[in-house]
mmCIF file of C-alpha atoms in Angstrom:
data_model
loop_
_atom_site.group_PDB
_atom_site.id
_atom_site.type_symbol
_atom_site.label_atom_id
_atom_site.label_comp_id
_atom_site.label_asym_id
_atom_site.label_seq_id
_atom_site.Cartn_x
_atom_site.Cartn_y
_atom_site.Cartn_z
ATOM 1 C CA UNK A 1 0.000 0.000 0.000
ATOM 2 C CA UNK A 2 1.230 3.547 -0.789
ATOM 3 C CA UNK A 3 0.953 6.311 1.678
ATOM 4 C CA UNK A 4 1.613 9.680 0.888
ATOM 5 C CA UNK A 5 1.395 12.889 3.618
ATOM 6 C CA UNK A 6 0.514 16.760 3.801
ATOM 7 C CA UNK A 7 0.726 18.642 7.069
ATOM 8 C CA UNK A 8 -0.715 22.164 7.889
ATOM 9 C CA UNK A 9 0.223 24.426 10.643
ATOM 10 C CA UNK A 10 -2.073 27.287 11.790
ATOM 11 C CA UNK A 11 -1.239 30.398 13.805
ATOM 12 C CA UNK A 12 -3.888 32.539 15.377
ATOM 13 C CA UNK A 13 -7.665 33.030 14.615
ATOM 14 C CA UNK A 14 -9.421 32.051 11.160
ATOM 15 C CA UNK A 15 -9.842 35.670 10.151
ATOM 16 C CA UNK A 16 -6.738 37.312 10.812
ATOM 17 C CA UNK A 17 -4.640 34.190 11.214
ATOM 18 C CA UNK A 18 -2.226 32.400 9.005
ATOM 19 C CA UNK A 19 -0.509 28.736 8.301
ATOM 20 C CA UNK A 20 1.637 26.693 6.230
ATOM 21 C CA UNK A 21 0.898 24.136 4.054
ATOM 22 C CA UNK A 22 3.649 21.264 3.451
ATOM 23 C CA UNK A 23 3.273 18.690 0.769
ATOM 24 C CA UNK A 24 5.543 15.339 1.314
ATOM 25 C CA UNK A 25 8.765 15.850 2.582
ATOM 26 C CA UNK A 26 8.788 19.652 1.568
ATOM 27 C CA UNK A 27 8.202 19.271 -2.031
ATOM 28 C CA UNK A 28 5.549 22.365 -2.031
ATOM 29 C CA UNK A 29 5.235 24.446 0.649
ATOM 30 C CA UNK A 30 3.135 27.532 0.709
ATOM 31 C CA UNK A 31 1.597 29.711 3.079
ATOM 32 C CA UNK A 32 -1.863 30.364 3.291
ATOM 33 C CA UNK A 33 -4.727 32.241 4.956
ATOM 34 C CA UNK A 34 -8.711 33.466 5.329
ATOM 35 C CA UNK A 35 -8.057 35.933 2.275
ATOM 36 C CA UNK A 36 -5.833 33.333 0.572
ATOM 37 C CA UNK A 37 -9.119 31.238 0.468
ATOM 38 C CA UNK A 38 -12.422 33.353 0.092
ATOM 39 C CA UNK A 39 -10.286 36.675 -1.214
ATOM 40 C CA UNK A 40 -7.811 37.380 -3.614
ATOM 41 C CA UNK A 41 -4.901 37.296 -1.055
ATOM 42 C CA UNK A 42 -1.518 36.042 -1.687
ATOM 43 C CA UNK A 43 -0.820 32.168 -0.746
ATOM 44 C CA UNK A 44 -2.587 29.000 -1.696
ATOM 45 C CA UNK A 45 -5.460 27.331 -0.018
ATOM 46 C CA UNK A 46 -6.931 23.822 -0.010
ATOM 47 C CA UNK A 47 -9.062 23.795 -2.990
ATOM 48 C CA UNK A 48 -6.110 25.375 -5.107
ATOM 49 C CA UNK A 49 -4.198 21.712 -4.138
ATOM 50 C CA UNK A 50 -7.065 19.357 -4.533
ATOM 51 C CA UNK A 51 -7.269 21.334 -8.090
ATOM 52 C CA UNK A 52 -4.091 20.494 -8.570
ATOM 53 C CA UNK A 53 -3.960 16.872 -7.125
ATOM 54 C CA UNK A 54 -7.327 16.177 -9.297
ATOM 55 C CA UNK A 55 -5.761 17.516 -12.467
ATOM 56 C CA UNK A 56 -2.815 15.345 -11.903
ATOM 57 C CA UNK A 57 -3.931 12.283 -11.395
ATOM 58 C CA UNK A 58 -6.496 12.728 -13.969
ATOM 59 C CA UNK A 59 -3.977 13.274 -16.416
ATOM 60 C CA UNK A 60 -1.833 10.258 -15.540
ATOM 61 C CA UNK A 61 -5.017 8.549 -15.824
ATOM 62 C CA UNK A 62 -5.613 9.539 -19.218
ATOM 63 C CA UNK A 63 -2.367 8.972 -20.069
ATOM 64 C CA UNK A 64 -2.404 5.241 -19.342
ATOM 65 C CA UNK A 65 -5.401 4.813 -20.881
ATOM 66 C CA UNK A 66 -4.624 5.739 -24.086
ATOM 67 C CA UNK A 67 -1.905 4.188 -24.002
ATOM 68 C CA UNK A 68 -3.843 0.885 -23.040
ATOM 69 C CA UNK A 69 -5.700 1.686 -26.177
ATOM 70 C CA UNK A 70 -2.643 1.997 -28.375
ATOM 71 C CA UNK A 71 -2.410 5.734 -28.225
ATOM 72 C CA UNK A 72 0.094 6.711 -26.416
ATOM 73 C CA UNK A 73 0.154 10.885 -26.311
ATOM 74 C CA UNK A 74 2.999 12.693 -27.097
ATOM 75 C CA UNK A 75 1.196 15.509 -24.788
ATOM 76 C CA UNK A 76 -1.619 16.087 -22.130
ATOM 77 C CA UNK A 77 -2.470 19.035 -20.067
ATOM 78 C CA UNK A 78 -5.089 19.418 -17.718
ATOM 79 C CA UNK A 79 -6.579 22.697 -16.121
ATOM 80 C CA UNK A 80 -8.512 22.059 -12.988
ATOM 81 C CA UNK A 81 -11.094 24.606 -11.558
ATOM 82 C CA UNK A 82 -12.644 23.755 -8.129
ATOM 83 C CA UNK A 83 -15.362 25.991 -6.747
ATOM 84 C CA UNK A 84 -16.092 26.698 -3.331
ATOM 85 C CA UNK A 85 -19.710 28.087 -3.039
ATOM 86 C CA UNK A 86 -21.622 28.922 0.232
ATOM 87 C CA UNK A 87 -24.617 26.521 0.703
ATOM 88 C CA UNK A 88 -26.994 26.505 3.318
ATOM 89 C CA UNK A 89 -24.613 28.396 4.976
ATOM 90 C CA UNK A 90 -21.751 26.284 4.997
ATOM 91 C CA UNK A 91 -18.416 26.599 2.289
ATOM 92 C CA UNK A 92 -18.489 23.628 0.172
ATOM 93 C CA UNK A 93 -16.743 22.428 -2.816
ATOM 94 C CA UNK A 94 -19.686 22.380 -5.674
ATOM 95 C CA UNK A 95 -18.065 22.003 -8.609
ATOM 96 C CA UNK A 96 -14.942 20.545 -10.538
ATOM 97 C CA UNK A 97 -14.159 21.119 -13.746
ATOM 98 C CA UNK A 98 -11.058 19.441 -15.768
ATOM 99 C CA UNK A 99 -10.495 21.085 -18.848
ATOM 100 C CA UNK A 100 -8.262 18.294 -20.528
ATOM 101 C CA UNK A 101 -6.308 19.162 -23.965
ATOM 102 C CA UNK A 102 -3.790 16.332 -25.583
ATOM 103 C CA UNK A 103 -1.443 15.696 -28.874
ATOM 104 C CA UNK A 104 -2.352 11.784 -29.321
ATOM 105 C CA UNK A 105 -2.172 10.982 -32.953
ATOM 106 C CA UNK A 106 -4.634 8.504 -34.292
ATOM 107 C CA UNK A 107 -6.962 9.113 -32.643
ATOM 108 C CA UNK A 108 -10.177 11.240 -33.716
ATOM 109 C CA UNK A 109 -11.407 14.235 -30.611
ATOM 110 C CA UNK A 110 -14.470 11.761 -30.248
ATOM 111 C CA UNK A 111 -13.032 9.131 -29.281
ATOM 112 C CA UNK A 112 -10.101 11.303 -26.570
ATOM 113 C CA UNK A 113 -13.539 12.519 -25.343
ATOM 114 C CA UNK A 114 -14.295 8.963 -24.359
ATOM 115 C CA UNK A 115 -11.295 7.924 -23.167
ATOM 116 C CA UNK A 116 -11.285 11.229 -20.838
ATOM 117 C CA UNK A 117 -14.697 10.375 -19.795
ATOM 118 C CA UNK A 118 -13.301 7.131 -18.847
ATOM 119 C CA UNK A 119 -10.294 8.403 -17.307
ATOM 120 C CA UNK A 120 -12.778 10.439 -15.015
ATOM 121 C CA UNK A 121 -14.347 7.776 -13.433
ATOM 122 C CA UNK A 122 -10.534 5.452 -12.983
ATOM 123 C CA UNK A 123 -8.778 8.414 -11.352
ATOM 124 C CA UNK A 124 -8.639 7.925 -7.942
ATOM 125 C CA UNK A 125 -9.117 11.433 -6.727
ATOM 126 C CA UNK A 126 -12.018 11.951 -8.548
ATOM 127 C CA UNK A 127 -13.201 8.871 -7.074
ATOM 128 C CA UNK A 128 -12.949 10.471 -3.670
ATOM 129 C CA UNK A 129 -14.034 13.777 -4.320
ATOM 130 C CA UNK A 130 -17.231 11.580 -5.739
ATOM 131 C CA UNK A 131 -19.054 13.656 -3.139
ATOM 132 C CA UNK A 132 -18.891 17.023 -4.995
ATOM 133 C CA UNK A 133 -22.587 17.194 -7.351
ATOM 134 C CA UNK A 134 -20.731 18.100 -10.735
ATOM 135 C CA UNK A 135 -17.619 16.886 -12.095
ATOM 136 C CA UNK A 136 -17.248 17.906 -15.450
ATOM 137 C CA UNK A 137 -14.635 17.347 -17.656
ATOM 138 C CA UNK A 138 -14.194 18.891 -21.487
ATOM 139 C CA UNK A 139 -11.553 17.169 -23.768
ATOM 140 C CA UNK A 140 -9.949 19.074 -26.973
ATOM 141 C CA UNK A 141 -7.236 17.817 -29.392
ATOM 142 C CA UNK A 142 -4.790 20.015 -29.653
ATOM 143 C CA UNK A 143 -5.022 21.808 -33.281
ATOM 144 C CA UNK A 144 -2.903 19.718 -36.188
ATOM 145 C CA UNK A 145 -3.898 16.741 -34.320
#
């Protein structure tokens, strides 16, 4: 079994506090805070990382897929938007979108659609963020393809 950490240190109150977020042994570490999260302030905050967690294992996903399928990309990027919206009074994470774009030759945009579609529902963080209502996911070849 793999096991892989994060730690977070907090000084002070939510509002006017701050912390530090540490990914692994130090790999990423960023500071964040209350405006970090539901302002523009400077620093990270949770749903920035689970963005970025989601888009990469989605990608790597992808990525053996096709490759499973005999299409094994030359390229993949994914762009991962997670929104935080206030319901019933409460901050919760609503919505995901992956906005995947790859060079995988022979292959028509049709059938990368499927296979991101696919991808989607083998990724493991998506399975565990199966509690957010919408996960949606849009899949382009890149032009020339």
């Amino acid at each position: 079994m793999t096991v892989r950490s994060g730690a977070a240190e907090w000084h002070g109150n939510v509002q006017s506090g701050s912390g530090t977020v540490t990914v692994g042994d130090g790999v990423f570490e960023g500071a964040y805070s209350y405006d970090s999260r539901f302002g523009e302030g400077k620093g990270t905050n949770p749903e920035q990382l689970i963005a970025a967690a989601h888009a990469a294992c989605f990608t790597m996903a992808l990525s053996s897929i096709l490759s499973a399928a005999g299409h094994p990309p030359e390229s993949l990027r994914t762009d991962a938007r997670v929104q935080l919206r206030n319901i019933d009074g409460v901050p919760t994470l609503a919505r995901i979108t992956l906005d995947a774009e790859g060079r995988v030759p022979g292959i028509v945009e049709r059938q990368f659609q499927a296979h991101a579609e696919e991808a989607k529902r083998a990724c493991p963080v998506s399975r565990a963020l199966a509690g957010i209502p919408e996960i949606v996911v849009t899949a382009k070849l890149a032009e020339g393809m």
